[in-house]
Coordinates of C-alpha atoms in Angstrom, one line a residue:
Chain A
G16 CA 9.7 16.9 3.2
Q17 CA 5.3 17.1 2.5
N18 CA 3.2 15.7 5.7
I19 CA 0.0 14.4 4.9
D20 CA -1.8 13.8 7.8
Q21 CA -4.6 11.2 8.7
P22 CA -6.1 10.0 11.0
T23 CA -4.5 6.8 13.0
E24 CA -7.8 4.9 13.6
M25 CA -11.5 4.9 13.3
T26 CA -14.0 3.2 14.2
A27 CA -17.9 2.4 12.0
T28 CA -20.8 0.3 12.3
E29 CA -21.6 -1.7 10.2
G30 CA -24.1 0.4 7.3
A31 CA -23.2 3.7 8.4
I32 CA -20.9 5.8 7.0
V33 CA -18.1 7.3 7.4
Q34 CA -14.8 9.8 6.4
I35 CA -11.6 9.0 6.7
N36 CA -10.0 13.1 6.1
C37 CA -6.4 14.2 4.7
T38 CA -4.0 17.0 4.5
Y39 CA -1.3 17.1 3.7
Q40 CA 1.8 20.4 2.2
T41 CA -0.5 21.6 -0.8
S42 CA 3.1 22.8 -2.3
G43 CA 3.4 20.5 -6.0
F44 CA 0.4 18.9 -5.4
N45 CA 0.1 17.1 -8.2
G46 CA -2.7 14.4 -7.6
L47 CA -4.7 11.9 -4.9
F48 CA -4.4 9.1 -3.9
W49 CA -7.3 6.5 -1.4
Y50 CA -6.4 3.0 -0.8
Q51 CA -7.3 0.4 0.7
Q52 CA -5.0 -2.7 2.4
H53 CA -5.4 -4.9 4.1
A54 CA -3.4 -7.0 7.4
G55 CA -0.7 -8.6 4.8
E56 CA -2.0 -7.5 2.1
A57 CA -0.4 -4.6 -0.9
P58 CA -2.8 -1.7 -1.3
T59 CA -5.2 -1.5 -4.0
F60 CA -6.5 1.2 -5.5
L61 CA -9.3 3.0 -4.7
S62 CA -9.2 6.8 -5.8
Y63 CA -7.0 9.5 -8.0
N64 CA -8.1 12.9 -8.0
V65 CA -6.0 15.4 -9.0
L66 CA -9.5 18.9 -9.8
D67 CA -11.4 19.6 -7.1
G68 CA -14.7 17.9 -6.6
L69 CA -16.7 15.2 -5.9
E70 CA -15.5 11.7 -7.3
E71 CA -17.6 8.9 -6.6
K72 CA -16.9 5.1 -7.3
G73 CA -19.7 3.3 -6.3
R74 CA -20.0 2.6 -2.1
F75 CA -16.7 4.5 -2.5
S76 CA -16.4 8.3 -2.7
S77 CA -13.4 10.9 -2.3
F78 CA -13.6 14.6 -2.0
L79 CA -11.6 16.8 -2.8
S80 CA -9.5 21.1 -2.3
R81 CA -6.7 22.4 -3.7
S82 CA -6.3 25.1 -1.7
K83 CA -7.2 23.5 1.9
G84 CA -4.3 21.0 1.0
Y85 CA -6.9 18.1 1.9
S86 CA -9.1 15.8 1.3
Y87 CA -11.9 13.0 1.9
L88 CA -12.7 9.2 1.9
L89 CA -16.2 8.2 2.1
L90 CA -17.3 5.7 2.9
K91 CA -21.6 4.2 3.0
E92 CA -23.6 1.9 3.7
L93 CA -20.1 0.0 4.9
Q94 CA -19.6 -3.4 5.4
M95 CA -17.2 -6.2 7.9
K96 CA -15.3 -6.2 4.3
D97 CA -14.0 -3.2 5.0
S98 CA -12.1 -3.5 8.2
A99 CA -9.0 -2.2 6.4
S100 CA -6.4 0.5 6.4
Y101 CA -6.9 3.1 4.3
L102 CA -3.4 5.5 2.4
C103 CA -3.5 8.5 1.8
A104 CA -1.1 9.7 -0.9
V105 CA 0.8 12.2 -2.7
T106 CA 2.5 12.9 -6.0
Y107 CA 4.0 15.7 -5.9
S108 CA 5.9 17.9 -9.2
G109 CA 9.1 17.0 -9.5
A110 CA 9.4 13.5 -8.3
G111 CA 8.8 12.3 -10.4
S112 CA 4.9 11.8 -11.4
Y113 CA 4.4 8.3 -10.3
Q114 CA 6.0 8.9 -7.1
L115 CA 3.8 8.4 -4.5
T116 CA 4.2 9.9 -0.3
F117 CA 2.4 8.1 1.7
G118 CA 0.0 9.4 4.4
K119 CA 0.3 6.4 7.4
G120 CA -3.0 4.6 7.4
T121 CA -6.0 5.4 9.3
K122 CA -6.8 2.5 10.0
L123 CA -11.2 1.6 10.1
S124 CA -12.6 -1.2 12.4
V125 CA -16.1 -1.6 11.0
I126 CA -18.6 -3.5 13.7
P127 CA -21.6 -5.3 13.6
Chain B
G2 CA -5.9 -11.4 -12.9
A3 CA -2.5 -9.7 -11.1
V4 CA -1.4 -7.4 -13.7
V5 CA 2.4 -6.1 -11.1
S6 CA 3.5 -9.6 -10.5
Q7 CA 5.9 -10.1 -7.3
H8 CA 8.6 -13.1 -6.7
P9 CA 8.6 -14.6 -3.6
S10 CA 5.4 -13.6 -1.6
R11 CA 7.6 -14.9 1.7
V12 CA 11.8 -16.0 2.2
I13 CA 13.1 -16.4 5.0
C14 CA 16.5 -16.0 5.1
K15 CA 19.3 -16.3 7.6
S16 CA 21.3 -13.7 8.8
G17 CA 24.9 -12.3 6.0
T18 CA 23.2 -14.0 3.1
S19 CA 21.2 -12.3 0.1
V20 CA 18.0 -12.6 -1.2
K21 CA 16.8 -10.9 -4.9
I22 CA 13.0 -10.2 -5.1
E23 CA 11.2 -10.3 -7.9
C24 CA 8.6 -7.3 -9.7
R25 CA 7.7 -8.3 -13.2
S26 CA 4.6 -6.6 -15.6
L27 CA 2.2 -8.1 -16.8
D28 CA 1.5 -7.5 -20.4
F29 CA 3.6 -4.0 -20.4
Q30 CA 6.2 -2.1 -20.5
A31 CA 7.1 -0.4 -17.4
T32 CA 10.8 2.1 -17.4
T33 CA 10.3 2.8 -13.9
M34 CA 9.3 1.0 -10.8
F35 CA 9.1 1.5 -7.7
W36 CA 10.4 0.2 -4.6
Y37 CA 8.9 0.9 -1.0
R38 CA 9.5 -1.5 2.3
Q39 CA 6.6 -1.1 5.0
F40 CA 6.6 -2.4 8.8
P41 CA 4.2 -3.9 10.4
K42 CA 1.2 -1.3 11.2
K43 CA 3.7 1.4 9.9
S44 CA 3.5 3.0 6.5
L45 CA 5.3 2.5 3.1
M46 CA 7.8 3.7 2.5
L47 CA 9.5 4.5 -0.3
M48 CA 13.5 3.1 -1.0
A49 CA 13.8 3.3 -4.8
T50 CA 12.9 4.6 -8.2
S51 CA 14.0 1.3 -10.1
N52 CA 14.3 3.0 -13.6
E53 CA 15.2 0.4 -16.7
G54 CA 18.6 0.5 -18.5
S55 CA 20.5 3.1 -15.6
K56 CA 21.1 3.1 -12.8
A57 CA 18.9 3.2 -9.5
T58 CA 17.8 6.3 -7.9
Y59 CA 17.2 5.6 -4.0
E60 CA 15.7 7.8 -0.7
Q61 CA 17.8 9.4 1.5
G62 CA 18.8 7.0 4.2
V63 CA 18.6 3.6 1.8
E64 CA 22.0 2.2 1.4
K65 CA 22.4 1.6 -1.6
D66 CA 25.2 -1.6 -1.9
K67 CA 22.1 -3.8 0.4
F68 CA 19.2 -3.0 -1.2
L69 CA 20.7 -4.2 -5.0
I70 CA 18.3 -2.9 -7.8
N71 CA 18.9 -4.2 -10.9
H72 CA 15.9 -2.5 -14.1
A73 CA 17.5 -4.9 -16.8
S74 CA 14.1 -5.2 -18.6
L75 CA 11.3 -3.2 -19.0
T76 CA 9.1 -5.3 -17.7
L77 CA 12.1 -6.7 -14.7
S78 CA 13.2 -5.3 -11.4
T79 CA 14.8 -7.6 -8.4
L80 CA 15.6 -5.2 -5.6
T81 CA 18.5 -7.5 -3.4
V82 CA 18.5 -7.6 0.3
T83 CA 23.0 -7.9 0.3
S84 CA 23.7 -9.5 3.7
A85 CA 20.8 -9.5 5.7
H86 CA 20.1 -8.9 8.8
P87 CA 17.8 -9.0 10.9
E88 CA 16.3 -5.5 10.5
D89 CA 16.2 -5.9 7.3
S90 CA 12.2 -8.6 7.8
S91 CA 10.5 -6.3 6.1
F92 CA 7.3 -7.0 3.7
Y93 CA 9.0 -5.9 0.8
I94 CA 6.5 -4.3 -2.4
C95 CA 6.6 -2.6 -6.5
S96 CA 5.0 -0.1 -8.1
A97 CA 4.5 0.0 -11.5
P98 CA 2.7 3.0 -12.8
F99 CA 1.2 2.2 -16.7
G100 CA 0.3 4.1 -19.5
G101 CA -0.8 8.1 -18.4
P102 CA -0.8 9.6 -15.2
G103 CA -4.1 8.5 -12.3
N104 CA -5.7 5.7 -11.7
T105 CA -3.2 3.4 -13.6
I106 CA 0.1 2.4 -10.2
Y107 CA -0.1 -1.0 -10.0
F108 CA 1.3 -2.5 -7.2
G109 CA 2.7 -6.4 -7.0
E110 CA 1.6 -9.3 -3.6
G111 CA 4.2 -7.9 -2.0
S112 CA 7.1 -9.8 -0.4
W113 CA 7.6 -10.9 3.6
L114 CA 11.0 -11.1 4.4
T115 CA 12.0 -12.9 8.0
V116 CA 15.7 -12.3 8.5
V117 CA 17.0 -15.5 11.0

């Protein structure tokens, strides 16, 4: 299978910056997504990377290195509402363009 | 507003009964939809790919006779959990791609199923 690894839990302080890493198997890679999921709710889209580099969108940025099979999600100016699980998901060629394989998610706790 | 709608959001059913969950794409057609389940504090696991007008494609380990999927129209896919057991209690989520690849995979709101 395609293993997608990300840390299980992280804690950060309100107003700070946090980086959530994700590594994945590179064979057949076709794009990487980051989703935010609050407890008991469906995931909401944050970012999509298919080319190397940094994509910035407000307080959130996502980085991709295809050769290293590595991505990170950067959250700046953390707010209490950012406490959630962050899911890294990858699409692989041959599995259907929209079929997502999810990591286990990183539970982020933002503390005052 | 939501572009993919799921119903019901919560359902409780008795063991042995069947329950149907609907996934609708709003204002766009989806020839393909995906069904996931998620246990508490676990990641989403793809159950099956729903294909309009043809049979669903199930992931390994998912019983197709137990989790019936019907994609009867371009805007509706249904998941029916048949002969439900308490271990089927879970959060079920559908998703549908809109347009081309990228930031266009929309998720439904999810459905909490509790089997008692």
